[in-house]
Coordinates of C-alpha atoms and ligand atoms in Angstrom, one line a residue:
M1 CA 111.7 92.8 74.1
I2 CA 109.1 90.3 72.8
T3 CA 106.4 89.6 75.5
T4 CA 104.2 86.6 75.0
A5 CA 102.0 84.2 76.9
N6 CA 102.3 81.6 74.1
I7 CA 104.5 78.5 74.6
A8 CA 105.0 78.0 70.9
D9 CA 106.3 81.6 70.5
I10 CA 108.9 81.0 73.2
R11 CA 110.0 77.7 71.7
K12 CA 110.3 79.2 68.2
Q13 CA 112.4 82.2 69.3
V14 CA 114.8 80.1 71.4
K15 CA 115.1 77.5 68.7
Q16 CA 116.1 80.2 66.2
W17 CA 118.8 81.5 68.6
H18 CA 120.1 78.0 69.2
M19 CA 120.2 77.3 65.4
Q20 CA 122.3 80.5 65.0
G21 CA 124.8 78.9 67.5
E22 CA 123.7 81.4 70.3
T23 CA 123.2 80.6 73.9
V24 CA 120.2 81.4 76.1
A25 CA 120.0 82.2 79.8
F26 CA 116.8 82.1 81.7
V27 CA 115.6 84.0 84.8
P28 CA 112.3 82.6 86.2
T29 CA 110.4 85.1 88.4
M30 CA 107.0 85.7 89.9
G31 CA 107.3 89.4 88.9
N32 CA 107.1 92.5 91.1
L33 CA 110.7 92.9 90.2
H34 CA 113.2 94.7 92.4
S35 CA 117.0 95.3 92.0
G36 CA 117.6 91.7 93.2
H37 CA 115.8 90.4 90.1
I38 CA 117.5 92.9 87.8
T39 CA 120.9 91.8 89.1
L40 CA 119.9 88.2 88.0
V41 CA 119.2 89.5 84.5
T42 CA 122.5 91.4 84.4
E43 CA 124.4 88.3 85.6
A44 CA 122.4 86.1 83.1
L45 CA 123.5 88.5 80.2
K46 CA 127.2 87.8 81.2
R47 CA 126.6 84.1 80.7
A48 CA 124.7 83.9 77.4
H49 CA 123.9 85.7 74.2
H50 CA 120.2 86.2 75.1
V51 CA 118.1 86.4 78.3
V52 CA 114.6 85.1 78.6
V53 CA 112.6 86.0 81.7
S54 CA 109.3 84.5 82.9
I55 CA 106.7 86.2 85.1
F56 CA 104.3 83.7 86.6
V57 CA 102.8 83.8 90.0
N58 CA 102.7 80.0 90.4
P59 CA 99.6 78.9 92.3
M60 CA 101.1 75.4 92.9
Q61 CA 103.7 76.8 95.3
F62 CA 101.3 78.7 97.5
G63 CA 99.5 77.0 100.4
Q64 CA 95.8 77.4 101.2
N65 CA 96.3 80.2 103.7
E66 CA 99.1 82.0 101.9
D67 CA 99.2 85.2 100.0
L68 CA 98.6 84.1 96.3
D69 CA 95.8 86.6 95.7
A70 CA 97.7 89.4 97.5
Y71 CA 100.9 88.7 95.7
P72 CA 101.7 92.0 93.9
R73 CA 101.2 92.0 90.1
T74 CA 103.1 94.9 88.4
L75 CA 103.5 93.7 84.8
Q76 CA 104.0 97.0 83.1
D77 CA 106.7 98.2 85.5
D78 CA 108.4 94.8 85.4
A79 CA 108.4 94.8 81.6
D80 CA 110.0 98.4 81.5
A81 CA 112.7 97.3 84.0
L82 CA 113.4 94.2 81.9
V83 CA 113.8 96.2 78.7
N84 CA 116.3 98.5 80.5
A85 CA 118.2 95.5 81.9
G86 CA 118.6 93.9 78.4
A87 CA 116.2 91.0 78.5
E88 CA 114.9 90.1 75.0
L89 CA 112.1 87.7 75.6
L90 CA 109.4 87.8 78.4
F91 CA 107.1 84.8 79.0
T92 CA 103.9 85.8 80.9
P93 CA 101.7 82.7 80.9
T94 CA 98.3 82.4 82.7
P95 CA 97.6 79.5 85.1
D96 CA 95.3 78.0 82.3
I97 CA 98.3 77.8 80.0
I98 CA 100.6 76.3 82.5
Y99 CA 98.0 74.0 84.2
P100 CA 95.3 73.4 81.6
K101 CA 94.0 70.3 83.5
G102 CA 93.9 72.1 86.8
L103 CA 96.4 71.7 89.7
D104 CA 94.9 68.5 91.0
K105 CA 95.4 66.5 87.7
Q106 CA 98.9 67.9 87.0
T107 CA 102.0 65.6 87.0
F108 CA 104.4 67.0 89.6
V109 CA 108.1 66.9 90.5
E110 CA 109.1 66.2 94.1
V111 CA 112.7 66.4 95.2
P112 CA 113.2 64.2 98.3
K113 CA 115.2 65.1 101.5
I114 CA 116.6 68.5 100.8
G115 CA 113.2 70.1 100.5
E116 CA 111.7 68.4 103.6
E117 CA 112.9 70.7 106.4
F118 CA 112.7 74.4 107.0
C119 CA 110.5 76.1 104.3
G120 CA 109.4 72.6 103.2
A121 CA 108.1 71.8 106.6
S122 CA 106.6 75.2 107.2
R123 CA 105.0 75.4 103.8
P124 CA 103.9 71.8 102.9
G125 CA 103.8 71.3 99.1
H126 CA 105.8 74.5 98.4
F127 CA 108.8 72.9 97.0
R128 CA 106.7 70.4 95.0
G129 CA 105.1 73.5 93.4
V130 CA 108.5 75.2 92.8
A131 CA 110.2 72.1 91.3
T132 CA 107.2 71.4 89.1
I133 CA 106.9 74.9 87.7
V134 CA 110.7 75.3 87.2
C135 CA 110.8 71.9 85.5
K136 CA 108.0 72.9 83.2
L137 CA 109.5 76.3 82.4
F138 CA 112.9 74.6 81.7
N139 CA 111.1 72.3 79.2
I140 CA 109.3 75.3 77.6
V141 CA 112.3 77.7 77.4
Q142 CA 115.1 75.1 77.0
P143 CA 117.8 77.4 78.2
D144 CA 121.5 76.6 78.4
V145 CA 121.8 78.4 81.8
A146 CA 119.3 79.4 84.5
V147 CA 120.0 82.0 87.1
F148 CA 118.5 82.1 90.6
G149 CA 119.0 84.3 93.7
R150 CA 120.8 82.7 96.7
K151 CA 118.3 84.5 99.0
D152 CA 116.0 81.4 98.5
Y153 CA 118.9 79.2 99.6
Q154 CA 116.9 76.0 100.0
Q155 CA 115.0 76.6 96.8
L156 CA 118.3 76.8 94.9
M157 CA 119.4 73.5 96.4
V158 CA 116.1 71.9 95.5
I159 CA 116.4 73.1 91.9
S160 CA 120.0 72.0 91.6
A161 CA 119.1 68.6 92.9
M162 CA 116.2 68.3 90.5
V163 CA 118.4 69.3 87.5
E164 CA 121.0 66.7 88.6
D165 CA 118.5 63.9 89.3
L166 CA 116.6 64.4 86.1
S167 CA 119.8 65.0 84.0
L168 CA 118.6 68.3 82.6
P169 CA 121.3 69.9 80.4
I170 CA 121.1 73.3 82.1
D171 CA 123.8 75.1 84.2
I172 CA 122.3 76.4 87.4
I173 CA 123.9 79.6 88.7
G174 CA 123.2 81.1 92.1
I175 CA 123.7 84.9 92.6
D176 CA 124.4 86.6 96.0
T177 CA 121.5 88.2 97.7
V178 CA 121.1 91.9 97.0
R179 CA 120.5 94.0 100.2
E180 CA 119.2 97.4 101.0
A181 CA 121.8 99.7 102.7
S182 CA 120.1 98.7 106.0
G183 CA 121.0 95.1 105.4
L184 CA 117.4 94.0 104.6
A185 CA 117.4 91.5 101.8
M186 CA 115.5 92.6 98.7
S187 CA 112.2 90.8 98.5
S188 CA 108.8 91.3 96.8
R189 CA 107.3 90.7 100.3
N190 CA 109.1 93.8 101.7
G191 CA 106.3 95.7 99.9
F192 CA 103.9 94.4 102.6
L193 CA 105.9 96.0 105.4
S194 CA 105.1 99.4 107.0
A195 CA 108.0 101.9 107.4
E196 CA 108.3 100.8 111.0
Q197 CA 108.3 97.1 110.2
K198 CA 111.0 97.7 107.6
V199 CA 113.2 99.2 110.2
K200 CA 112.5 96.2 112.5
A201 CA 113.2 93.8 109.7
T202 CA 116.9 94.9 109.6
A203 CA 117.3 92.9 112.9
I204 CA 117.4 89.7 110.8
K205 CA 120.7 90.6 109.1
R206 CA 122.2 91.7 112.5
A207 CA 121.1 88.4 114.1
M208 CA 122.8 86.4 111.4
D209 CA 126.0 88.5 111.6
Y210 CA 126.0 88.0 115.3
I211 CA 125.7 84.2 115.0
A212 CA 128.4 84.1 112.3
E213 CA 130.8 86.2 114.4
Q214 CA 130.3 84.3 117.6
V215 CA 130.5 80.8 116.0
C216 CA 133.7 81.9 114.3
A217 CA 135.0 83.0 117.7
G218 CA 134.3 79.4 118.9
D219 CA 131.0 79.9 120.8
S220 CA 128.4 77.1 120.9
I221 CA 126.1 77.2 117.9
T222 CA 123.1 76.2 120.0
E223 CA 123.7 79.0 122.5
C224 CA 124.2 81.6 119.7
I225 CA 121.0 80.6 118.1
E226 CA 119.1 80.8 121.4
K227 CA 120.4 84.3 122.1
A228 CA 119.7 85.6 118.6
Q229 CA 116.3 84.1 118.6
Q230 CA 115.5 85.7 122.0
Q231 CA 116.6 89.1 120.6
L232 CA 114.4 88.7 117.5
V233 CA 111.4 87.7 119.6
E234 CA 112.0 90.7 121.9
A235 CA 112.1 92.9 118.8
G236 CA 108.6 91.7 117.8
F237 CA 109.3 88.8 115.5
T238 CA 107.4 85.5 115.5
M239 CA 110.0 82.9 114.7
D240 CA 109.5 80.1 112.1
F241 CA 113.0 78.7 112.2
L242 CA 116.6 79.8 112.9
A243 CA 119.2 77.2 112.2
V244 CA 122.9 76.8 111.4
R245 CA 123.6 73.9 109.0
N246 CA 126.3 72.5 106.7
A247 CA 126.1 74.8 103.7
S248 CA 126.4 72.1 101.1
T249 CA 124.0 69.4 102.6
L250 CA 121.9 71.3 105.1
A251 CA 122.8 68.5 107.6
L252 CA 123.4 69.4 111.2
P253 CA 127.0 70.7 111.4
R254 CA 129.7 68.4 112.6
T255 CA 132.8 69.8 114.4
K256 CA 134.9 69.3 111.3
D257 CA 132.4 71.2 109.0
R258 CA 133.9 74.6 108.0
H259 CA 131.4 76.0 105.5
L260 CA 128.1 76.7 107.2
V261 CA 124.8 78.5 106.4
I262 CA 122.4 80.3 108.8
L263 CA 118.8 79.9 107.6
I264 CA 116.1 82.0 109.0
A265 CA 112.4 82.6 108.5
A266 CA 110.4 84.9 110.7
F267 CA 107.1 86.8 110.7
I268 CA 106.7 90.5 111.2
G269 CA 103.0 90.9 111.6
K270 CA 101.6 88.7 108.8
T271 CA 104.6 89.0 106.5
R272 CA 107.0 86.0 106.5
L273 CA 110.6 87.0 105.6
I274 CA 113.4 84.5 104.8
D275 CA 117.1 85.2 104.7
N276 CA 120.4 83.3 105.0
L277 CA 124.1 83.9 105.4
T278 CA 126.9 81.5 104.5
F279 CA 130.2 81.7 106.4
S280 CA 133.3 79.7 107.0
R281 CA 134.8 79.1 110.4
Ligands
PAF1 O1 111.8 82.4 93.4 C1 110.8 82.6 92.8 O2 110.4 83.7 92.4 C2 109.9 81.4 92.4 O3 109.9 80.4 93.4 C3 110.2 80.7 91.1 C4 111.6 80.1 91.1 C5 110.1 81.8 90.0 C6 109.2 79.6 90.8 O4 107.9 80.1 90.7

């Protein structure tokens, strides 16, 4: 695997593959890779001849009081895992390379509506940061396909909307969340949890399963959310949001909507976990 922080190196290699008639899949990450990320690489390899991965902890998507500095950096382990998974090119830029003029003077991409609620409301500026870096990375790598985890459900919708709105010639693929045997969704932030908190965190999946089952059985969505929320608070969570929405639009569900998504964000101690579950009633 070639590892480089240099934009020109990335462009040169991808151009060469394209000139040979070969396709390129891209997996953008912030590193500290776990089996969820490796699944993205495996799925990317099924969809193109070559896989490019980026590792960049993007300062633009972190708020003032968020965990940018504490975000785990594990480059050597990540690189080893990527070689084993079959990635061929790893882009590891620094903030100076990506934002040479500084964050304040940087042109940005903002996707309206879909990014305004939920994580967008709790983390102002977050989706602007995500859309801007993903757009930049797409312009640097110029992939045919890009692969993202469905765990960041709203992020995937924001990126899909950006690609459509800006007519970017890239297929966006969403891959199902990888979970531990306990049901806990794989996340780099799980590394911040103590053993006890990790056990507690499994309540998130149980709460989502409960809501999906009860809503399918015909119970009121509002009442199910209230009960699940109460259970989570009793278990020690501080809730950010818990909602059931139309899975395609994130609008409030109408009676005729069949395909729904449960979106949740909650804190255990200082660690904010997000998860989601799609289901059909
Ligand atoms: O999901 C992530 O890891 C990040 O938000 C992404 C898409 C790599 C952009 O920094």
